Short mmCIF file of C-alpha atoms in Angstrom, two decimals:
data_model
loop_
_atom_site.label_atom_id
_atom_site.label_comp_id
_atom_site.label_asym_id
_atom_site.label_seq_id
_atom_site.Cartn_x
_atom_site.Cartn_y
_atom_site.Cartn_z
CA UNK A 1 128.37 74.98 146.21
CA UNK A 2 128.40 74.43 149.96
CA UNK A 3 125.39 74.55 152.25
CA UNK A 4 126.97 77.24 154.42
CA UNK A 5 127.02 79.46 151.33
CA UNK A 6 123.44 79.13 150.08
CA UNK A 7 121.38 78.43 153.22
CA UNK A 8 121.99 81.93 154.63
CA UNK A 9 120.76 83.31 151.28
CA UNK A 10 117.52 81.33 151.67
CA UNK A 11 116.89 83.28 154.86
CA UNK A 12 118.17 86.61 153.57
CA UNK A 13 116.77 86.68 150.03
CA UNK A 14 113.66 84.49 150.32
CA UNK A 15 112.72 85.30 153.91
CA UNK A 16 112.53 81.60 154.84
CA UNK A 17 113.90 81.05 158.32
CA UNK A 18 113.73 77.23 158.35
CA UNK A 19 113.43 74.81 155.45
CA UNK A 20 110.64 72.25 155.86
CA UNK A 21 111.12 68.45 156.33
CA UNK A 22 110.44 67.73 152.65
CA UNK A 23 113.11 70.22 151.56
CA UNK A 24 115.53 68.89 154.17
CA UNK A 25 115.05 65.29 153.04
CA UNK A 26 115.52 66.19 149.38
CA UNK A 27 118.72 68.10 150.13
CA UNK A 28 120.04 65.13 152.13
CA UNK A 29 119.22 62.83 149.20
CA UNK A 30 121.68 64.77 147.05
CA UNK A 31 124.49 62.98 148.89
CA UNK A 32 123.24 59.52 147.87
CA UNK A 33 124.25 59.96 144.22
CA UNK A 34 120.92 58.59 142.97
CA UNK A 35 118.27 60.00 140.70
CA UNK A 36 115.37 61.46 142.71
CA UNK A 37 111.61 61.40 142.19
CA UNK A 38 109.96 63.94 144.52
CA UNK A 39 106.18 63.81 145.00
CA UNK A 40 104.76 66.56 147.18
CA UNK A 41 101.52 68.60 147.33
CA UNK A 42 101.06 71.85 145.45
CA UNK A 43 102.27 74.76 147.55
CA UNK A 44 104.70 72.72 149.66
CA UNK A 45 107.85 74.38 148.31
CA UNK A 46 109.03 71.94 145.63
CA UNK A 47 110.99 74.59 143.72
CA UNK A 48 113.24 75.25 146.69
CA UNK A 49 113.31 71.51 147.41
CA UNK A 50 115.01 70.69 144.11
CA UNK A 51 117.07 73.90 144.02
CA UNK A 52 118.88 73.01 147.26
CA UNK A 53 120.30 69.67 146.03
CA UNK A 54 121.15 71.23 142.67
CA UNK A 55 123.23 73.89 144.45
CA UNK A 56 125.01 71.17 146.43
CA UNK A 57 125.89 69.41 143.17
CA UNK A 58 127.20 72.50 141.32
CA UNK A 59 130.91 72.85 140.75
CA UNK A 60 132.76 76.10 140.22
CA UNK A 61 131.69 77.91 137.08
CA UNK A 62 133.59 76.60 134.05
CA UNK A 63 131.88 78.42 131.17
CA UNK A 64 129.75 75.35 130.43
CA UNK A 65 126.15 74.49 131.24
CA UNK A 66 126.00 72.41 134.42
CA UNK A 67 122.26 72.11 135.02
CA UNK A 68 119.09 72.22 132.90
CA UNK A 69 115.67 72.66 134.54
CA UNK A 70 112.69 71.95 132.29
CA UNK A 71 109.15 73.09 133.16
CA UNK A 72 105.97 72.87 131.06
CA UNK A 73 104.88 76.54 131.16
CA UNK A 74 106.40 79.99 130.71
CA UNK A 75 105.11 81.14 134.07
CA UNK A 76 106.67 78.24 135.90
CA UNK A 77 110.01 78.83 134.14
CA UNK A 78 109.95 82.50 135.22
CA UNK A 79 109.11 81.57 138.81
CA UNK A 80 111.80 78.88 139.08
CA UNK A 81 114.48 81.09 137.54
CA UNK A 82 113.68 83.96 139.92
CA UNK A 83 114.04 81.70 142.98
CA UNK A 84 117.30 80.11 141.79
CA UNK A 85 118.80 83.52 140.96
CA UNK A 86 118.17 84.72 144.51
CA UNK A 87 120.35 82.04 146.10
CA UNK A 88 122.73 80.76 143.40
CA UNK A 89 125.36 83.36 144.17
CA UNK A 90 128.20 83.39 141.65
CA UNK A 91 126.31 81.34 139.04
CA UNK A 92 124.61 82.64 135.91
CA UNK A 93 120.96 81.58 135.52
CA UNK A 94 119.13 82.04 132.19
CA UNK A 95 115.42 81.56 131.49
CA UNK A 96 114.27 80.48 128.01
CA UNK A 97 110.57 80.40 127.12
CA UNK A 98 108.10 81.13 124.34
CA UNK A 99 106.61 84.61 124.13
CA UNK A 100 109.92 86.06 125.33
CA UNK A 101 112.04 88.25 123.05
CA UNK A 102 114.32 85.78 121.20
CA UNK A 103 117.01 88.42 120.63
CA UNK A 104 117.19 89.08 124.37
CA UNK A 105 117.66 85.35 124.95
CA UNK A 106 120.36 85.02 122.29
CA UNK A 107 122.21 87.99 123.81
CA UNK A 108 122.10 86.53 127.31
CA UNK A 109 123.36 83.18 125.95
CA UNK A 110 126.47 84.88 124.53
CA UNK A 111 127.92 84.24 127.99
CA UNK A 112 127.25 80.57 128.72
CA UNK A 113 125.03 80.14 131.78
CA UNK A 114 125.66 77.60 134.53
CA UNK A 115 121.93 76.88 134.87
CA UNK A 116 119.24 77.03 132.19
CA UNK A 117 115.54 77.03 133.10
CA UNK A 118 113.39 76.47 130.02
CA UNK A 119 110.22 75.22 128.43
CA UNK A 120 110.82 72.17 126.21
CA UNK A 121 110.02 73.84 122.88
CA UNK A 122 112.20 76.91 123.39
CA UNK A 123 115.14 74.89 124.73
CA UNK A 124 115.03 72.53 121.75
CA UNK A 125 114.83 75.49 119.35
CA UNK A 126 117.96 77.11 120.82
CA UNK A 127 119.78 73.76 120.77
CA UNK A 128 118.95 73.23 117.10
CA UNK A 129 120.14 76.74 116.22
CA UNK A 130 123.42 76.14 118.02
CA UNK A 131 122.77 78.85 120.60
CA UNK A 132 123.35 76.40 123.46
CA UNK A 133 125.57 73.35 123.85
CA UNK A 134 123.70 70.90 126.08
CA UNK A 135 126.32 68.18 125.93
CA UNK A 136 128.28 69.17 129.10
CA UNK A 137 125.10 69.21 131.26
CA UNK A 138 125.48 67.00 134.36
CA UNK A 139 122.18 67.71 136.18
CA UNK A 140 118.65 67.52 134.77
CA UNK A 141 115.49 68.59 136.60
CA UNK A 142 111.98 67.96 135.25
CA UNK A 143 109.50 70.01 137.26
CA UNK A 144 105.82 69.02 137.00
CA UNK A 145 107.11 65.92 135.22
CA UNK A 146 103.61 64.45 134.87
CA UNK A 147 102.83 67.41 132.59
CA UNK A 148 106.25 67.60 130.90
CA UNK A 149 106.11 63.94 129.87
CA UNK A 150 102.52 63.80 128.65
CA UNK A 151 101.68 63.25 124.99
CA UNK A 152 102.00 66.86 123.81
CA UNK A 153 105.58 67.22 125.10
CA UNK A 154 106.88 63.65 124.83
CA UNK A 155 108.56 63.89 121.41
CA UNK A 156 110.25 67.20 122.28
CA UNK A 157 111.43 65.72 125.56
CA UNK A 158 112.85 62.67 123.80
CA UNK A 159 114.87 64.88 121.44
CA UNK A 160 116.17 67.02 124.32
CA UNK A 161 117.19 63.99 126.41
CA UNK A 162 119.07 62.60 123.41
CA UNK A 163 121.24 65.75 123.50
CA UNK A 164 121.92 65.37 127.25
CA UNK A 165 124.32 62.46 126.98
CA UNK A 166 126.43 63.37 130.03
CA UNK A 167 123.68 63.79 132.61
CA UNK A 168 124.57 61.84 135.75
CA UNK A 169 121.82 63.09 138.09
CA UNK A 170 118.13 63.52 137.30
CA UNK A 171 115.47 65.01 139.61
CA UNK A 172 111.75 64.68 138.83
CA UNK A 173 109.14 66.60 140.84
CA UNK A 174 105.35 66.85 140.81
CA UNK A 175 102.23 66.99 142.95
CA UNK A 176 100.74 64.06 141.00
CA UNK A 177 102.37 60.79 139.98
CA UNK A 178 102.16 58.91 136.69
CA UNK A 179 102.17 55.09 136.43
CA UNK A 180 105.01 54.70 133.92
CA UNK A 181 108.04 56.80 133.14
CA UNK A 182 109.36 56.73 129.56
CA UNK A 183 112.44 54.60 128.95
CA UNK A 184 114.31 57.46 127.24
CA UNK A 185 114.87 59.04 130.68
CA UNK A 186 117.25 56.17 131.53
CA UNK A 187 116.49 56.29 135.26
CA UNK A 188 118.19 53.54 137.25
CA UNK A 189 116.80 52.68 140.69
CA UNK A 190 115.68 56.25 141.50
CA UNK A 191 115.12 57.31 145.09
CA UNK A 192 111.40 58.06 145.58
CA UNK A 193 110.50 60.71 148.13
CA UNK A 194 106.72 60.65 148.55
CA UNK A 195 105.15 63.40 150.65
CA UNK A 196 101.69 63.19 149.10
CA UNK A 197 100.32 62.07 152.45
CA UNK A 198 100.63 65.75 153.33
CA UNK A 199 97.55 66.23 151.11
CA UNK A 200 95.56 65.01 154.11
CA UNK A 201 96.76 67.94 156.20
CA UNK A 202 96.13 70.27 153.26
CA UNK A 203 92.54 69.00 153.03
CA UNK A 204 92.07 69.74 156.74
CA UNK A 205 92.87 73.41 156.08
CA UNK A 206 90.51 73.55 153.10
CA UNK A 207 86.71 73.73 153.24
CA UNK A 208 84.88 72.46 150.14
CA UNK A 209 81.38 73.87 149.68
CA UNK A 210 78.66 72.88 147.22
CA UNK A 211 76.73 75.83 145.78
CA UNK A 212 73.65 74.94 143.72
CA UNK A 213 72.82 77.22 140.80
CA UNK A 214 69.14 77.70 139.97
CA UNK A 215 69.87 77.73 136.24
CA UNK A 216 72.10 76.01 133.72
CA UNK A 217 73.68 79.36 132.92
CA UNK A 218 75.56 79.90 136.19
CA UNK A 219 76.68 83.48 135.58
CA UNK A 220 74.21 85.13 137.96
CA UNK A 221 74.93 82.52 140.62
CA UNK A 222 78.64 83.22 140.24
CA UNK A 223 78.02 86.94 140.71
CA UNK A 224 76.00 86.34 143.90
CA UNK A 225 78.68 83.97 145.18
CA UNK A 226 81.43 86.53 144.60
CA UNK A 227 79.40 89.07 146.53
CA UNK A 228 78.78 86.59 149.36
CA UNK A 229 82.52 85.85 149.65
CA UNK A 230 83.69 89.45 149.19
CA UNK A 231 85.51 89.50 152.51
CA UNK A 232 85.85 92.69 154.52
CA UNK A 233 83.79 94.87 152.21
CA UNK A 234 86.81 97.08 151.42
CA UNK A 235 88.39 94.78 148.86
CA UNK A 236 86.94 91.64 147.24
CA UNK A 237 88.44 88.37 148.49
CA UNK A 238 91.29 87.14 146.32
CA UNK A 239 89.55 84.50 144.21
CA UNK A 240 90.30 82.29 141.19
CA UNK A 241 87.32 81.26 139.07
CA UNK A 242 88.26 78.11 137.11
CA UNK A 243 86.54 77.22 133.83
CA UNK A 244 87.26 74.42 131.38
CA UNK A 245 87.52 76.37 128.09
CA UNK A 246 89.03 79.62 126.81
CA UNK A 247 85.71 80.70 125.30
CA UNK A 248 84.01 80.21 128.67
CA UNK A 249 86.74 82.22 130.41
CA UNK A 250 86.18 85.14 128.04
CA UNK A 251 82.40 84.95 128.50
CA UNK A 252 82.62 84.86 132.30
CA UNK A 253 85.19 87.67 132.35
CA UNK A 254 83.04 89.85 130.11
CA UNK A 255 79.94 89.26 132.24
CA UNK A 256 81.75 90.16 135.46
CA UNK A 257 83.25 93.30 133.94
CA UNK A 258 79.79 94.37 132.74
CA UNK A 259 78.66 94.01 136.35
CA UNK A 260 81.49 96.21 137.65
CA UNK A 261 83.59 93.44 139.16
CA UNK A 262 87.34 94.08 139.06
CA UNK A 263 88.50 90.87 137.41
CA UNK A 264 91.20 89.81 134.96
CA UNK A 265 91.36 87.08 132.32
CA UNK A 266 94.02 84.38 132.03
CA UNK A 267 94.33 81.62 129.41
CA UNK A 268 96.82 80.16 126.94
CA UNK A 269 95.71 82.15 123.89
CA UNK A 270 96.76 85.46 125.46
CA UNK A 271 100.17 86.80 124.55
CA UNK A 272 102.96 86.73 127.12
CA UNK A 273 102.66 90.36 128.16
CA UNK A 274 98.90 90.05 128.80
CA UNK A 275 99.49 86.92 130.89
CA UNK A 276 102.24 88.63 132.90
CA UNK A 277 100.04 91.66 133.48
CA UNK A 278 97.10 89.50 134.54
CA UNK A 279 99.07 87.70 137.26
CA UNK A 280 100.77 90.92 138.39
CA UNK A 281 97.43 92.73 138.81
CA UNK A 282 95.90 89.75 140.57
CA UNK A 283 98.83 89.64 142.98
CA UNK A 284 98.92 93.41 143.59
CA UNK A 285 95.23 93.54 144.47
CA UNK A 286 93.98 95.73 141.63
CA UNK A 287 92.21 92.76 139.99
CA UNK A 288 91.35 90.44 142.90
CA UNK A 289 89.20 88.11 140.76
CA UNK A 290 91.14 85.91 138.29
CA UNK A 291 89.04 84.10 135.64
CA UNK A 292 91.21 81.31 134.28
CA UNK A 293 91.54 77.99 132.53
CA UNK A 294 93.57 75.20 134.09
CA UNK A 295 96.73 76.91 132.85
CA UNK A 296 96.54 78.83 136.15
CA UNK A 297 96.38 75.65 138.24
CA UNK A 298 100.13 74.99 138.08
CA UNK A 299 103.37 76.81 138.58
CA UNK A 300 102.22 80.39 139.03
CA UNK A 301 103.65 82.59 141.76
CA UNK A 302 100.25 83.53 143.20
CA UNK A 303 99.97 84.83 146.74
CA UNK A 304 97.22 84.75 149.37
CA UNK A 305 94.35 83.19 147.41
CA UNK A 306 91.38 82.95 149.76
CA UNK A 307 88.81 81.28 147.49
CA UNK A 308 88.70 78.86 144.58
CA UNK A 309 85.47 78.70 142.57
CA UNK A 310 84.96 75.79 140.18
CA UNK A 311 82.57 77.38 137.66
CA UNK A 312 83.02 74.15 135.72
CA UNK A 313 83.83 70.92 137.51
CA UNK A 314 87.38 69.66 136.90
CA UNK A 315 87.57 66.71 134.51
CA UNK A 316 90.10 64.69 136.53
CA UNK A 317 91.16 64.24 140.13
CA UNK A 318 94.62 65.57 139.18
CA UNK A 319 93.06 68.79 137.87
CA UNK A 320 90.97 69.08 141.04
CA UNK A 321 94.13 68.69 143.14
CA UNK A 322 96.10 71.31 141.23
CA UNK A 323 93.26 73.86 141.13
CA UNK A 324 92.65 73.58 144.85
CA UNK A 325 96.39 73.80 145.51
CA UNK A 326 96.23 77.50 144.62
CA UNK A 327 94.68 78.16 148.06
CA UNK A 328 95.40 76.96 151.63
CA UNK A 329 99.13 77.31 150.96
CA UNK A 330 101.90 77.52 153.55
CA UNK A 331 99.64 76.59 156.47
CA UNK A 332 96.91 79.10 155.52
CA UNK A 333 93.22 78.17 155.32
CA UNK A 334 91.17 78.30 152.13
CA UNK A 335 87.65 77.89 150.77
CA UNK A 336 86.69 75.93 147.65
CA UNK A 337 83.27 76.36 146.03
CA UNK A 338 81.72 73.89 143.57
CA UNK A 339 79.12 75.75 141.48
CA UNK A 340 76.69 73.01 140.39
CA UNK A 341 73.92 73.40 137.81
CA UNK A 342 70.46 71.78 138.18
CA UNK A 343 71.24 68.89 135.81
CA UNK A 344 74.83 68.31 136.96
CA UNK A 345 76.03 65.33 138.96
CA UNK A 346 78.97 65.92 141.28
CA UNK A 347 82.12 64.13 140.14
CA UNK A 348 82.76 61.03 142.31
CA UNK A 349 86.27 62.15 143.33
CA UNK A 350 84.96 65.37 144.93
CA UNK A 351 84.14 65.28 148.64
CA UNK A 352 81.94 68.07 150.01
CA UNK A 353 81.97 69.54 153.52
CA UNK A 354 78.65 71.39 153.28
CA UNK A 355 76.08 72.90 150.92
CA UNK A 356 75.51 76.66 150.79
CA UNK A 357 72.07 78.06 150.04
CA UNK A 358 72.89 80.99 147.79
CA UNK A 359 69.92 83.34 147.90
CA UNK A 360 69.36 85.34 144.73
CA UNK A 361 68.04 88.19 146.90
CA UNK A 362 71.60 89.47 146.68
CA UNK A 363 71.13 90.38 143.01
CA UNK A 364 71.11 94.12 143.57
CA UNK A 365 73.74 93.97 146.33
CA UNK A 366 76.10 92.15 143.96
CA UNK A 367 76.63 95.47 142.16
CA UNK A 368 77.71 97.15 145.38
CA UNK A 369 80.83 99.39 145.06
CA UNK A 370 82.69 97.00 147.37
CA UNK A 371 83.18 94.74 144.34
CA UNK A 372 85.71 97.32 143.18
CA UNK A 373 89.32 96.89 144.25
CA UNK A 374 91.11 99.34 146.53
CA UNK A 375 94.11 99.51 144.17
CA UNK A 376 94.63 100.51 140.55
CA UNK A 377 97.71 99.66 138.46
CA UNK A 378 100.03 102.10 136.70
CA UNK A 379 101.91 101.07 133.55
CA UNK A 380 105.42 102.49 132.99
CA UNK A 381 107.07 101.93 129.60
CA UNK A 382 110.51 100.86 130.89
CA UNK A 383 111.86 97.85 132.75
CA UNK A 384 114.95 95.80 133.53
CA UNK A 385 116.50 96.21 130.10
CA UNK A 386 116.25 99.99 130.52
CA UNK A 387 118.01 99.65 133.93
CA UNK A 388 114.88 100.57 135.89
CA UNK A 389 114.51 99.11 139.40
CA UNK A 390 111.75 98.93 141.99
CA UNK A 391 113.63 101.51 144.04
CA UNK A 392 113.76 103.88 141.07
CA UNK A 393 109.99 103.60 140.58
CA UNK A 394 109.12 104.02 144.25
CA UNK A 395 111.42 107.04 144.57
CA UNK A 396 109.95 108.64 141.44
CA UNK A 397 106.34 108.24 142.62
CA UNK A 398 107.17 109.65 146.05
CA UNK A 399 109.23 112.59 144.79
CA UNK A 400 107.40 113.49 141.57
CA UNK A 401 103.97 111.94 142.18
CA UNK A 402 103.52 113.21 145.71
CA UNK A 403 102.76 109.78 147.14
CA UNK A 404 103.78 108.60 150.58
CA UNK A 405 105.84 105.42 150.77
CA UNK A 406 102.86 103.58 152.32
CA UNK A 407 100.78 104.43 149.24
CA UNK A 408 103.12 102.68 146.81
CA UNK A 409 101.95 99.09 146.52
CA UNK A 410 103.50 96.05 144.85
CA UNK A 411 105.92 96.85 142.02
CA UNK A 412 106.64 94.42 139.17
CA UNK A 413 109.57 95.16 136.84
CA UNK A 414 109.56 93.15 133.59
CA UNK A 415 112.06 93.30 130.73
CA UNK A 416 110.65 96.38 128.96
CA UNK A 417 107.84 97.66 131.18
CA UNK A 418 106.80 97.94 134.82
CA UNK A 419 103.55 97.81 136.82
CA UNK A 420 102.88 99.41 140.19
CA UNK A 421 99.79 99.36 142.42
CA UNK A 422 98.59 102.58 144.02
CA UNK A 423 95.29 103.49 145.72
CA UNK A 424 92.48 103.87 143.17
CA UNK A 425 91.46 107.27 144.53
CA UNK A 426 94.95 108.65 143.81
CA UNK A 427 95.56 106.96 140.45
CA UNK A 428 94.20 109.60 138.05
CA UNK A 429 95.90 112.48 139.85
CA UNK A 430 99.21 110.59 139.97
CA UNK A 431 99.16 109.97 136.22
CA UNK A 432 98.45 113.65 135.54
CA UNK A 433 101.15 114.81 137.96
CA UNK A 434 103.88 112.55 136.58
CA UNK A 435 102.99 112.80 132.87
CA UNK A 436 105.70 115.38 132.09
CA UNK A 437 108.31 114.10 134.55
CA UNK A 438 111.41 112.02 133.81
CA UNK A 439 112.47 108.74 135.44
CA UNK A 440 116.27 108.46 135.63
CA UNK A 441 116.55 111.31 133.13
CA UNK A 442 114.20 109.80 130.52
CA UNK A 443 110.54 110.61 129.91
CA UNK A 444 108.47 107.41 129.88
CA UNK A 445 104.84 106.69 129.10
CA UNK A 446 102.87 106.42 132.36
CA UNK A 447 99.21 105.43 132.21
CA UNK A 448 96.51 103.53 134.04
CA UNK A 449 95.94 99.91 133.07
CA UNK A 450 92.30 99.82 131.98
#
């Protein structure tokens, strides 16, 4: 595929007027016919950086798989596939990941894709079942390779690589490096593109604050901190609260809900639909507080995060880097808060800009109505597979729900359901008004997400 074909699509479909120096350098490296290792900070645009050289390397569609992109999480697979689809005009892109309907995947594989984006386990499962023939693959991309090649994935990765006998170009990308790459990758004199020095500029846009909790149980301190950082008073600041364990995430989430904070929970034990809904509601503003494990520190398509709160300190510098990379993205500023208990010592790899005296006099104010979000989310029981589009949903809510176009917020259309943000004050009336109406000639369940 030629640059003159896909670069206009980057502007048109992704709204990116100019690709950055890291993306330019990676695209230029595609002409050197070497394997590439790309190291660049979180939020710098690595997905587009590896997509551009892949598009340059693609040949006309031949009914065989040309490229396989492997990522360590479902969410990252979904994000990568959505970006590639926008600009890979004329090429079929298929996403394969756990928690997804297997029958839907098998059906989409009945026509061989040019590009597969997959988690290791699901890709290997389809290969074993004979649903995909990986042998013709010429291009391999490992995104977040430090995670993909760690102990939990290594054996799966070895088995996949053994099936990719005709790969001639490999691209590895991550925001953190690892000392040794496994021999089964068969990399020969790879070209290393290291942009991690850009972390210095990222740190300049990020303010790291120490917040001392007056008790070992930091729940009340977290509540006061959320109130103190609530932003304009109309909507709470978009904030991710990171914890180290699933049980802790559930406890923190439950406490905040009990105190009338619009938050949502995110960890690996949730099913795929609950994880999709959590990120969608965080992005659309109806749940501006995300309580999450480190699963949320990588690969999610999360927009406009103003604050990161480390309820628990990260265990490694790599985790600290990835958590903080959720904010201060694309030249924006961000605030990071370290919530430290009375007997805790700050990890040596954490540098602090200042210490905030969090007065507990805010205890009553923390329950102020401003902790509620401006938006609520509607659930509609139809999605892409039912041929429902964002335009269909917006038109339905305007015509049948009586909303103005400015009152229809972010719309997410998934395979078999959709979510749409609308002002909280209009949500109940809208559900009642549309309950008996049909969307595209079919009556669908429409309800508020509680």
